[in-house]
Amino acid sequence: QVQLVESGGGLVQAGGSLRLSCVASGRTFNTFGTAWFRQAPGKERVFVAAINWRSDTTIYADSVKGRFTISRDNAKNTVYLQMNSLKPEDTAIYYCAADPRYSFYVYANRNDYAYWGQGTQVTVSS
């Protein structure tokens, strides 16, 4: 079993930055693919970014390309999401997810992720 705990959310003005962290405990994390998803009020949970276990492959949703960066530190069992140039439409609960399949590939489908955190709220004011 893997436990994921997100942190770093908060209230920020449009144009500002936040850095989200997700710390994993339990099973070996450094061979898991990891991703960030987000869910705005009244909407479905959608893909934001993903990174494979070697950090040599990343993918992003078009809505965040050029503004968000996903990274990880396997020694710290932590994955990060650096969010710059934030917009009000980025307001959502952000969830960390992990895929235990030891793959070089990364996935944008939430059904590919077996473990989820509880989420951290990000609010961007205009």
Short mmCIF file of N, CA, C and O in Angstrom, two decimals, residues 11-92:
data_model
loop_
_atom_site.label_atom_id
_atom_site.label_comp_id
_atom_site.label_asym_id
_atom_site.label_seq_id
_atom_site.Cartn_x
_atom_site.Cartn_y
_atom_site.Cartn_z
N LEU A 11 -4.02 30.25 -1.41
CA LEU A 11 -4.64 31.34 -2.16
C LEU A 11 -3.55 32.22 -2.76
O LEU A 11 -2.63 32.64 -2.04
N VAL A 12 -3.66 32.48 -4.05
CA VAL A 12 -2.65 33.29 -4.72
C VAL A 12 -3.35 34.18 -5.75
O VAL A 12 -4.40 33.81 -6.29
N GLN A 13 -2.76 35.31 -6.03
CA GLN A 13 -3.31 36.20 -7.05
C GLN A 13 -2.94 35.70 -8.45
O GLN A 13 -1.91 35.02 -8.63
N ALA A 14 -3.75 36.06 -9.41
CA ALA A 14 -3.44 35.72 -10.80
C ALA A 14 -2.05 36.24 -11.17
O ALA A 14 -1.67 37.35 -10.79
N GLY A 15 -1.31 35.40 -11.86
CA GLY A 15 0.06 35.72 -12.22
C GLY A 15 1.09 35.22 -11.23
O GLY A 15 2.29 35.24 -11.52
N GLY A 16 0.63 34.77 -10.09
CA GLY A 16 1.53 34.29 -9.06
C GLY A 16 1.94 32.84 -9.27
O GLY A 16 1.60 32.21 -10.27
N SER A 17 2.67 32.32 -8.28
CA SER A 17 3.22 30.96 -8.35
C SER A 17 2.94 30.19 -7.07
O SER A 17 2.82 30.79 -5.99
N LEU A 18 2.87 28.89 -7.21
CA LEU A 18 2.80 27.97 -6.08
C LEU A 18 3.58 26.72 -6.45
O LEU A 18 3.69 26.36 -7.62
N ARG A 19 4.09 26.04 -5.41
CA ARG A 19 4.75 24.77 -5.62
C ARG A 19 4.08 23.72 -4.77
O ARG A 19 4.10 23.82 -3.53
N LEU A 20 3.49 22.76 -5.40
CA LEU A 20 2.85 21.66 -4.70
C LEU A 20 3.85 20.53 -4.49
O LEU A 20 4.71 20.28 -5.34
N SER A 21 3.70 19.85 -3.36
CA SER A 21 4.52 18.68 -3.06
C SER A 21 3.62 17.50 -2.75
O SER A 21 2.52 17.66 -2.22
N CYS A 22 4.11 16.32 -3.05
CA CYS A 22 3.39 15.09 -2.73
C CYS A 22 4.43 14.10 -2.18
O CYS A 22 5.34 13.69 -2.91
N VAL A 23 4.27 13.75 -0.92
CA VAL A 23 5.19 12.83 -0.28
C VAL A 23 4.54 11.46 -0.19
O VAL A 23 3.39 11.33 0.24
N ALA A 24 5.30 10.43 -0.59
CA ALA A 24 4.79 9.07 -0.58
C ALA A 24 5.42 8.28 0.56
O ALA A 24 6.58 8.46 0.89
N SER A 25 4.62 7.39 1.12
CA SER A 25 5.13 6.46 2.13
C SER A 25 4.53 5.09 1.85
O SER A 25 3.52 4.95 1.16
N GLY A 26 5.17 4.07 2.40
CA GLY A 26 4.68 2.71 2.18
C GLY A 26 5.60 1.96 1.24
O GLY A 26 6.79 1.90 1.45
N ARG A 27 5.05 1.44 0.16
CA ARG A 27 5.84 0.71 -0.81
C ARG A 27 6.88 1.58 -1.50
O ARG A 27 6.80 2.79 -1.46
N THR A 28 7.84 0.92 -2.15
CA THR A 28 8.88 1.63 -2.89
C THR A 28 8.26 2.55 -3.92
O THR A 28 7.52 2.12 -4.80
N PHE A 29 8.59 3.80 -3.81
CA PHE A 29 7.99 4.83 -4.65
C PHE A 29 8.81 5.11 -5.88
O PHE A 29 8.29 5.56 -6.90
N ASN A 30 10.13 4.82 -5.84
CA ASN A 30 10.99 5.32 -6.90
C ASN A 30 10.86 4.58 -8.22
O ASN A 30 11.52 4.93 -9.18
N THR A 31 10.00 3.53 -8.28
CA THR A 31 9.72 2.89 -9.56
C THR A 31 8.30 3.16 -10.05
O THR A 31 7.85 2.56 -11.02
N PHE A 32 7.61 4.05 -9.38
CA PHE A 32 6.23 4.38 -9.74
C PHE A 32 6.19 5.57 -10.68
O PHE A 32 6.89 6.56 -10.48
N GLY A 33 5.32 5.52 -11.67
CA GLY A 33 4.97 6.73 -12.39
C GLY A 33 4.08 7.58 -11.50
O GLY A 33 3.33 7.06 -10.67
N THR A 34 4.16 8.90 -11.65
CA THR A 34 3.34 9.76 -10.81
C THR A 34 2.73 10.87 -11.65
O THR A 34 3.25 11.22 -12.71
N ALA A 35 1.64 11.41 -11.15
CA ALA A 35 0.92 12.42 -11.91
C ALA A 35 0.18 13.36 -10.97
O ALA A 35 -0.01 13.06 -9.79
N TRP A 36 -0.20 14.48 -11.52
CA TRP A 36 -1.09 15.43 -10.86
C TRP A 36 -2.36 15.55 -11.69
O TRP A 36 -2.31 15.66 -12.92
N PHE A 37 -3.48 15.53 -10.99
CA PHE A 37 -4.79 15.78 -11.56
C PHE A 37 -5.42 16.93 -10.79
O PHE A 37 -4.95 17.27 -9.69
N ARG A 38 -6.46 17.50 -11.33
CA ARG A 38 -7.18 18.55 -10.59
C ARG A 38 -8.68 18.45 -10.85
O ARG A 38 -9.10 17.95 -11.90
N GLN A 39 -9.41 18.95 -9.88
CA GLN A 39 -10.87 18.92 -9.98
C GLN A 39 -11.44 20.24 -9.50
O GLN A 39 -11.29 20.60 -8.34
N ALA A 40 -12.06 20.94 -10.42
CA ALA A 40 -12.73 22.21 -10.10
C ALA A 40 -14.15 21.92 -9.62
O ALA A 40 -14.71 20.86 -9.91
N PRO A 41 -14.74 22.85 -8.89
CA PRO A 41 -16.10 22.63 -8.37
C PRO A 41 -17.09 22.30 -9.49
O PRO A 41 -17.16 23.01 -10.50
N GLY A 42 -17.82 21.22 -9.31
CA GLY A 42 -18.84 20.84 -10.28
C GLY A 42 -18.31 20.20 -11.55
O GLY A 42 -19.09 19.95 -12.48
N LYS A 43 -17.01 19.94 -11.59
CA LYS A 43 -16.42 19.38 -12.80
C LYS A 43 -15.71 18.07 -12.49
O LYS A 43 -15.47 17.73 -11.35
N GLU A 44 -15.38 17.33 -13.56
CA GLU A 44 -14.69 16.07 -13.38
C GLU A 44 -13.20 16.30 -13.07
O GLU A 44 -12.64 17.36 -13.37
N ARG A 45 -12.59 15.27 -12.50
CA ARG A 45 -11.16 15.32 -12.25
C ARG A 45 -10.43 15.14 -13.58
O ARG A 45 -10.70 14.20 -14.33
N VAL A 46 -9.49 16.05 -13.86
CA VAL A 46 -8.79 16.03 -15.14
C VAL A 46 -7.28 15.99 -14.96
O VAL A 46 -6.76 16.42 -13.93
N PHE A 47 -6.62 15.51 -15.96
CA PHE A 47 -5.18 15.36 -15.96
C PHE A 47 -4.48 16.71 -16.03
O PHE A 47 -4.93 17.61 -16.75
N VAL A 48 -3.36 16.83 -15.31
CA VAL A 48 -2.54 18.04 -15.36
C VAL A 48 -1.15 17.72 -15.90
O VAL A 48 -0.70 18.32 -16.88
N ALA A 49 -0.45 16.78 -15.26
CA ALA A 49 0.92 16.47 -15.67
C ALA A 49 1.31 15.11 -15.12
O ALA A 49 0.75 14.66 -14.12
N ALA A 50 2.28 14.47 -15.78
CA ALA A 50 2.77 13.17 -15.31
C ALA A 50 4.26 13.05 -15.59
O ALA A 50 4.78 13.68 -16.52
N ILE A 51 4.92 12.20 -14.80
CA ILE A 51 6.35 11.98 -14.95
C ILE A 51 6.64 10.51 -14.68
O ILE A 51 6.03 9.91 -13.78
N ASN A 52 7.55 9.91 -15.44
CA ASN A 52 7.86 8.50 -15.18
C ASN A 52 8.90 8.40 -14.06
O ASN A 52 9.39 9.40 -13.54
N TRP A 53 9.21 7.15 -13.70
CA TRP A 53 10.04 6.97 -12.51
C TRP A 53 11.47 7.45 -12.74
O TRP A 53 12.16 7.80 -11.78
N ARG A 54 11.92 7.49 -14.01
CA ARG A 54 13.30 7.92 -14.28
C ARG A 54 13.40 9.42 -14.52
O ARG A 54 14.49 9.94 -14.74
N SER A 55 12.27 10.09 -14.51
CA SER A 55 12.21 11.54 -14.76
C SER A 55 12.67 11.92 -16.16
O SER A 55 13.02 13.08 -16.40
N ASP A 56 12.65 10.97 -17.11
CA ASP A 56 13.08 11.32 -18.47
C ASP A 56 11.90 11.44 -19.42
O ASP A 56 12.10 11.73 -20.61
N THR A 57 10.71 11.27 -18.91
CA THR A 57 9.51 11.46 -19.73
C THR A 57 8.47 12.21 -18.92
O THR A 57 8.15 11.80 -17.80
N THR A 58 7.96 13.28 -19.49
CA THR A 58 6.89 14.05 -18.86
C THR A 58 5.85 14.39 -19.92
O THR A 58 6.16 14.51 -21.11
N ILE A 59 4.61 14.53 -19.48
CA ILE A 59 3.54 15.01 -20.35
C ILE A 59 2.70 16.01 -19.59
O ILE A 59 2.65 15.96 -18.34
N TYR A 60 2.08 16.91 -20.32
CA TYR A 60 1.29 17.98 -19.71
C TYR A 60 -0.03 18.16 -20.47
O TYR A 60 -0.10 17.95 -21.68
N ALA A 61 -1.03 18.58 -19.73
CA ALA A 61 -2.26 19.02 -20.38
C ALA A 61 -1.96 20.31 -21.15
O ALA A 61 -1.12 21.11 -20.72
N ASP A 62 -2.63 20.50 -22.26
CA ASP A 62 -2.39 21.69 -23.06
C ASP A 62 -2.63 22.97 -22.27
O ASP A 62 -1.95 23.98 -22.49
N SER A 63 -3.56 22.93 -21.35
CA SER A 63 -3.94 24.13 -20.60
C SER A 63 -2.83 24.61 -19.65
O SER A 63 -2.87 25.76 -19.19
N VAL A 64 -1.86 23.75 -19.36
CA VAL A 64 -0.81 24.14 -18.41
C VAL A 64 0.59 24.14 -19.03
O VAL A 64 1.56 24.52 -18.37
N LYS A 65 0.71 23.72 -20.27
CA LYS A 65 2.02 23.67 -20.92
C LYS A 65 2.68 25.04 -20.91
O LYS A 65 2.06 26.05 -21.21
N GLY A 66 3.96 25.04 -20.55
CA GLY A 66 4.71 26.30 -20.50
C GLY A 66 4.56 27.06 -19.20
O GLY A 66 5.30 28.02 -18.96
N ARG A 67 3.61 26.64 -18.36
CA ARG A 67 3.40 27.32 -17.08
C ARG A 67 3.70 26.40 -15.89
O ARG A 67 4.18 26.87 -14.86
N PHE A 68 3.40 25.12 -16.02
CA PHE A 68 3.60 24.16 -14.93
C PHE A 68 4.76 23.24 -15.26
O PHE A 68 4.99 22.90 -16.42
N THR A 69 5.46 22.81 -14.21
CA THR A 69 6.55 21.84 -14.36
C THR A 69 6.44 20.77 -13.30
O THR A 69 6.38 21.09 -12.11
N ILE A 70 6.42 19.52 -13.74
CA ILE A 70 6.41 18.41 -12.81
C ILE A 70 7.83 17.88 -12.66
O ILE A 70 8.60 17.83 -13.63
N SER A 71 8.18 17.50 -11.44
CA SER A 71 9.50 16.93 -11.18
C SER A 71 9.39 15.98 -9.99
O SER A 71 8.35 15.94 -9.32
N ARG A 72 10.45 15.25 -9.73
CA ARG A 72 10.43 14.35 -8.59
C ARG A 72 11.82 14.18 -8.03
O ARG A 72 12.83 14.36 -8.72
N ASP A 73 11.85 13.80 -6.75
CA ASP A 73 13.09 13.49 -6.05
C ASP A 73 12.88 12.13 -5.41
O ASP A 73 12.24 12.02 -4.35
N ASN A 74 13.39 11.09 -6.05
CA ASN A 74 13.15 9.74 -5.54
C ASN A 74 13.79 9.50 -4.19
O ASN A 74 13.30 8.70 -3.39
N ALA A 75 14.88 10.18 -3.91
CA ALA A 75 15.53 10.02 -2.61
C ALA A 75 14.65 10.52 -1.49
O ALA A 75 14.77 10.07 -0.34
N LYS A 76 13.77 11.45 -1.82
CA LYS A 76 12.85 12.03 -0.82
C LYS A 76 11.43 11.49 -0.96
O LYS A 76 10.53 11.97 -0.26
N ASN A 77 11.23 10.55 -1.89
CA ASN A 77 9.88 10.01 -2.14
C ASN A 77 8.87 11.13 -2.40
O ASN A 77 7.73 11.09 -1.92
N THR A 78 9.28 12.12 -3.16
CA THR A 78 8.47 13.31 -3.34
C THR A 78 8.35 13.67 -4.81
O THR A 78 9.34 13.59 -5.56
N VAL A 79 7.16 14.08 -5.20
CA VAL A 79 6.93 14.62 -6.53
C VAL A 79 6.41 16.05 -6.36
O VAL A 79 5.70 16.35 -5.40
N TYR A 80 6.81 16.92 -7.28
CA TYR A 80 6.49 18.33 -7.17
C TYR A 80 5.69 18.80 -8.40
O TYR A 80 5.80 18.22 -9.48
N LEU A 81 4.96 19.88 -8.19
CA LEU A 81 4.33 20.57 -9.32
C LEU A 81 4.56 22.06 -9.11
O LEU A 81 3.97 22.67 -8.21
N GLN A 82 5.46 22.61 -9.92
CA GLN A 82 5.71 24.05 -9.89
C GLN A 82 4.72 24.71 -10.82
O GLN A 82 4.67 24.39 -12.01
N MET A 83 3.95 25.65 -10.28
CA MET A 83 2.90 26.31 -11.05
C MET A 83 3.20 27.80 -11.12
O MET A 83 3.22 28.48 -10.09
N ASN A 84 3.44 28.28 -12.31
CA ASN A 84 3.72 29.69 -12.54
C ASN A 84 2.63 30.32 -13.40
O ASN A 84 1.86 29.62 -14.05
N SER A 85 2.60 31.64 -13.40
CA SER A 85 1.62 32.38 -14.20
C SER A 85 0.21 31.84 -13.98
O SER A 85 -0.54 31.58 -14.94
N LEU A 86 -0.14 31.69 -12.74
CA LEU A 86 -1.44 31.08 -12.41
C LEU A 86 -2.59 31.95 -12.87
O LEU A 86 -2.51 33.19 -12.86
N LYS A 87 -3.67 31.28 -13.26
CA LYS A 87 -4.88 31.94 -13.74
C LYS A 87 -6.06 31.52 -12.87
O LYS A 87 -6.03 30.45 -12.26
N PRO A 88 -7.10 32.32 -12.83
CA PRO A 88 -8.28 31.93 -12.04
C PRO A 88 -8.84 30.56 -12.44
O PRO A 88 -9.34 29.82 -11.58
N GLU A 89 -8.71 30.20 -13.70
CA GLU A 89 -9.23 28.90 -14.14
C GLU A 89 -8.37 27.73 -13.66
O GLU A 89 -8.73 26.57 -13.87
N ASP A 90 -7.25 28.01 -13.01
CA ASP A 90 -6.46 26.95 -12.40
C ASP A 90 -6.99 26.58 -11.02
O ASP A 90 -6.50 25.64 -10.39
N THR A 91 -7.96 27.32 -10.53
CA THR A 91 -8.54 27.04 -9.23
C THR A 91 -9.17 25.66 -9.20
O THR A 91 -10.00 25.33 -10.06
N ALA A 92 -8.73 24.84 -8.25
CA ALA A 92 -9.20 23.45 -8.17
C ALA A 92 -8.56 22.79 -6.95
O ALA A 92 -7.66 23.35 -6.33
#
